[in-house]
Amino acid sequence: MLIMRHELLLIAITVILLLVEIFLPGDKKSRVITLAILLMTAVLILGFVPGPSGTLFGGMYQTTALISMLKNILNIGALIVMIQSADWLRKPENKEKISEYYILLLSTLIGMQYMLSSGDFLMFYLGLELATIPLAALAAFERFKEKSAEAGVKFIFSSALSSGILLYGLSMIYGTTGTLYFAEVGPAFTGTPLQVLGFIFFFAGMAFKISLVPFHLWTADVYEGAPVNISSYLSVVSKGAAAFILTILLFTVFSKIALMWSNVLYIIIILTITMGNLFAIRQQNLKRFLAFSSIAQAGFILLGIIGQSQYGMTTVIYFVLVYIFSNLGAFGVVSIISNRTGCETINDYDGLYRTNPRLAMMMMLSLFSLAGIPPVAGFFGKFFLFAAAANHGLYILVLIAIINTIISLYYYLLVIKAMFLNRSDRPIPKFKSDFYTSLGLILCLAGIFAVGIASTIFEAINGLSFGLY
Amino acid sequence: MFEGVPVHWFLVLATTMFFIGIYGFLVRKNLITMLMSLELILNSVCINFVAFNKILFPEHLEGMFFTLFIIAVAAAEASVAIAIIINIYRRLVNIDVEKMNEMKY
């Protein structure tokens, strides 16, 4: 019971929301928002209570202190997304679908948590699909918008293809090792040609989920078409979960072919960071812009994995935690402005500082954190990632990454320039954010500063991580 | 039923099916046919799993179970995909992928 506490709590609140949806009269449906957020807060707090580690179902399910902590990080991200979607859900066209939205969102979160604690490739696959299929329904959530339907179709088809490719790789791994348990595949995985082929297929499937470069083409279209809050969920929680499980698998199951996968990662990192940055420069729509910036950030996350050490894993987790706060901050501002005014391009943001100074400040701090400018947490996240790769002796790679950070600074500053320096004839009108949006943005702001300053967080993560050597 | 059939015959069959599926997915313009190509990919994986299990590792049934789960998950995936396709049809009165080009670079 207690070993599976995170998932059971989430399943419990999903069932509660379903029952509330059935029994609540139609005119009180908007109360579900408050209820869902309160329940999720309770789950988040209960998740921090230390519990036992162990395995269940004959080793198919496992949990350790590290995995519990990763689940808590995902819970934080999901809670902030739930808070930020409140304003959007109150719109008249979404009023009927509030609990639907939260149930789908929570079931993807359950899928991600099962994926993180899987001890077997079957469990891993089920978790992955549970995390993916409801997200497609969420991407197509705005049924009367053509763009949303297009985003849904693009997402379900590319993710189904990617999981097909991943499964084909898994079947080869099964054929050569004779087992699907992580603990038994690891020692048997010696790097025979068929195993390497299987690993490549498997890695391609995972790279789809994290949107690394040869497999990134769905990202921008889906992020632009889907509702803003779903884009933020996709870019933060979904990507974070996939990055965590990829790190764990590469460090345990595929540890014997570390030399091979670090060569693969080396090329993919350079491609991902460079392509993400270069495409982000020419975007006008802010959602597309953040999509390409999140592709580049995924490349930075891999820098920690290629470091192969305990320190490397710590930096991956730490960076994802920082990235949750900074990206959700940026997406939160885009979301509230898109809800109130429908403006989504960078030119619309001209002169935002004069009309909505607090939103402009929040956006600036989030973008500074994404770019990695010192006072905010993003700087420490990137710095530690570079240090992890440099400790492994990959100086050229780190140099390329640093050059790319400078390029990324250019396009982040373009948005800041539009908000603070440009003047506009028709600026975005002044409006007052509702309670939940302010709360979500304040949480992000607190995270951006607190995670960077409190070194205990980094120490705590470091105490639980493990590395190849 | 398949006594004496060597395992690489199944592998050739599965690989051929897999790449026919990939080809169909990339070339076809109709969303339903693309979905059929996806099913072909998943079924080739099922053949692989069952053949490996039956011929190489008959003492456990892991491959068979995986196949059952793949079938179930593929059904769920197809139902969500078809729901989205119906929604697309209502918006565009068309299910041609070439028409879904509102968002491009």
PDB file of C-alpha atoms in Angstrom, chain B residues 5-93:
ATOM      1  CA  VAL B   5      10.068 -23.029 -38.716  1.00  0.00           C
ATOM      2  CA  PRO B   6      13.316 -21.189 -37.899  1.00  0.00           C
ATOM      3  CA  VAL B   7      13.094 -17.939 -35.940  1.00  0.00           C
ATOM      4  CA  HIS B   8      14.631 -15.759 -38.618  1.00  0.00           C
ATOM      5  CA  TRP B   9      11.686 -16.406 -40.946  1.00  0.00           C
ATOM      6  CA  PHE B  10       9.465 -14.711 -38.406  1.00  0.00           C
ATOM      7  CA  LEU B  11      11.977 -11.906 -38.082  1.00  0.00           C
ATOM      8  CA  VAL B  12      11.962 -11.336 -41.842  1.00  0.00           C
ATOM      9  CA  LEU B  13       8.162 -11.309 -41.844  1.00  0.00           C
ATOM     10  CA  ALA B  14       7.979  -8.882 -38.931  1.00  0.00           C
ATOM     11  CA  THR B  15      10.638  -6.560 -40.340  1.00  0.00           C
ATOM     12  CA  THR B  16       8.924  -6.478 -43.734  1.00  0.00           C
ATOM     13  CA  MET B  17       5.605  -5.655 -42.081  1.00  0.00           C
ATOM     14  CA  PHE B  18       7.237  -2.988 -39.926  1.00  0.00           C
ATOM     15  CA  PHE B  19       8.737  -1.161 -42.873  1.00  0.00           C
ATOM     16  CA  ILE B  20       5.598  -1.521 -44.991  1.00  0.00           C
ATOM     17  CA  GLY B  21       3.855   0.198 -42.087  1.00  0.00           C
ATOM     18  CA  ILE B  22       6.464   2.994 -41.925  1.00  0.00           C
ATOM     19  CA  TYR B  23       6.241   3.425 -45.719  1.00  0.00           C
ATOM     20  CA  GLY B  24       2.454   3.574 -45.599  1.00  0.00           C
ATOM     21  CA  PHE B  25       2.544   6.057 -42.736  1.00  0.00           C
ATOM     22  CA  LEU B  26       4.830   8.387 -44.650  1.00  0.00           C
ATOM     23  CA  VAL B  27       3.237   8.075 -48.088  1.00  0.00           C
ATOM     24  CA  ARG B  28      -0.512   7.816 -47.509  1.00  0.00           C
ATOM     25  CA  LYS B  29      -2.561  11.006 -47.409  1.00  0.00           C
ATOM     26  CA  ASN B  30      -5.722   9.702 -45.755  1.00  0.00           C
ATOM     27  CA  LEU B  31      -5.737   9.714 -41.956  1.00  0.00           C
ATOM     28  CA  ILE B  32      -7.579   6.384 -41.698  1.00  0.00           C
ATOM     29  CA  THR B  33      -5.027   4.665 -43.940  1.00  0.00           C
ATOM     30  CA  MET B  34      -2.264   6.159 -41.832  1.00  0.00           C
ATOM     31  CA  LEU B  35      -3.932   4.657 -38.780  1.00  0.00           C
ATOM     32  CA  MET B  36      -4.010   1.282 -40.550  1.00  0.00           C
ATOM     33  CA  SER B  37      -0.279   1.595 -41.242  1.00  0.00           C
ATOM     34  CA  LEU B  38       0.269   2.235 -37.532  1.00  0.00           C
ATOM     35  CA  GLU B  39      -1.635  -0.948 -36.703  1.00  0.00           C
ATOM     36  CA  LEU B  40       0.619  -2.802 -39.135  1.00  0.00           C
ATOM     37  CA  ILE B  41       3.668  -1.538 -37.227  1.00  0.00           C
ATOM     38  CA  LEU B  42       2.216  -2.645 -33.890  1.00  0.00           C
ATOM     39  CA  ASN B  43       1.248  -6.052 -35.291  1.00  0.00           C
ATOM     40  CA  SER B  44       4.753  -6.624 -36.605  1.00  0.00           C
ATOM     41  CA  VAL B  45       5.986  -6.016 -33.067  1.00  0.00           C
ATOM     42  CA  CYS B  46       3.452  -8.568 -31.806  1.00  0.00           C
ATOM     43  CA  ILE B  47       4.765 -11.185 -34.265  1.00  0.00           C
ATOM     44  CA  ASN B  48       8.289 -10.519 -33.060  1.00  0.00           C
ATOM     45  CA  PHE B  49       7.345 -10.935 -29.413  1.00  0.00           C
ATOM     46  CA  VAL B  50       5.326 -14.114 -29.936  1.00  0.00           C
ATOM     47  CA  ALA B  51       7.971 -15.717 -32.143  1.00  0.00           C
ATOM     48  CA  PHE B  52      10.801 -14.939 -29.718  1.00  0.00           C
ATOM     49  CA  ASN B  53       8.755 -16.232 -26.817  1.00  0.00           C
ATOM     50  CA  LYS B  54       7.616 -19.453 -28.507  1.00  0.00           C
ATOM     51  CA  ILE B  55      10.917 -20.442 -30.100  1.00  0.00           C
ATOM     52  CA  LEU B  56      13.702 -18.983 -27.961  1.00  0.00           C
ATOM     53  CA  PHE B  57      12.296 -18.597 -24.443  1.00  0.00           C
ATOM     54  CA  PRO B  58       9.342 -21.006 -24.073  1.00  0.00           C
ATOM     55  CA  GLU B  59       9.745 -21.357 -20.279  1.00  0.00           C
ATOM     56  CA  HIS B  60       8.172 -17.941 -19.459  1.00  0.00           C
ATOM     57  CA  LEU B  61       5.232 -16.194 -21.098  1.00  0.00           C
ATOM     58  CA  GLU B  62       6.497 -12.589 -20.950  1.00  0.00           C
ATOM     59  CA  GLY B  63       6.341 -12.063 -24.710  1.00  0.00           C
ATOM     60  CA  MET B  64       2.778 -13.359 -24.940  1.00  0.00           C
ATOM     61  CA  PHE B  65       1.641 -11.030 -22.158  1.00  0.00           C
ATOM     62  CA  PHE B  66       3.334  -8.111 -23.818  1.00  0.00           C
ATOM     63  CA  THR B  67       1.461  -8.931 -27.023  1.00  0.00           C
ATOM     64  CA  LEU B  68      -1.877  -8.947 -25.211  1.00  0.00           C
ATOM     65  CA  PHE B  69      -1.140  -5.549 -23.708  1.00  0.00           C
ATOM     66  CA  ILE B  70      -0.006  -4.147 -27.064  1.00  0.00           C
ATOM     67  CA  ILE B  71      -3.325  -5.220 -28.615  1.00  0.00           C
ATOM     68  CA  ALA B  72      -5.312  -3.567 -25.820  1.00  0.00           C
ATOM     69  CA  VAL B  73      -3.310  -0.343 -25.867  1.00  0.00           C
ATOM     70  CA  ALA B  74      -3.460  -0.195 -29.675  1.00  0.00           C
ATOM     71  CA  ALA B  75      -7.243  -0.366 -29.440  1.00  0.00           C
ATOM     72  CA  ALA B  76      -7.280   2.531 -26.958  1.00  0.00           C
ATOM     73  CA  GLU B  77      -4.931   4.531 -29.133  1.00  0.00           C
ATOM     74  CA  ALA B  78      -7.010   3.880 -32.248  1.00  0.00           C
ATOM     75  CA  SER B  79     -10.217   4.932 -30.513  1.00  0.00           C
ATOM     76  CA  VAL B  80      -8.765   8.259 -29.385  1.00  0.00           C
ATOM     77  CA  ALA B  81      -7.242   8.797 -32.835  1.00  0.00           C
ATOM     78  CA  ILE B  82     -10.560   8.078 -34.546  1.00  0.00           C
ATOM     79  CA  ALA B  83     -12.379  10.433 -32.168  1.00  0.00           C
ATOM     80  CA  ILE B  84      -9.941  13.177 -33.127  1.00  0.00           C
ATOM     81  CA  ILE B  85     -10.300  12.304 -36.820  1.00  0.00           C
ATOM     82  CA  ILE B  86     -14.100  12.606 -36.564  1.00  0.00           C
ATOM     83  CA  ASN B  87     -13.623  16.025 -34.987  1.00  0.00           C
ATOM     84  CA  ILE B  88     -11.286  16.977 -37.846  1.00  0.00           C
ATOM     85  CA  TYR B  89     -13.884  15.799 -40.344  1.00  0.00           C
ATOM     86  CA  ARG B  90     -16.517  18.016 -38.737  1.00  0.00           C
ATOM     87  CA  ARG B  91     -14.225  21.043 -38.933  1.00  0.00           C
ATOM     88  CA  LEU B  92     -12.760  20.516 -42.401  1.00  0.00           C
ATOM     89  CA  VAL B  93     -15.182  18.043 -44.097  1.00  0.00           C
TER      90      VAL B  93
END
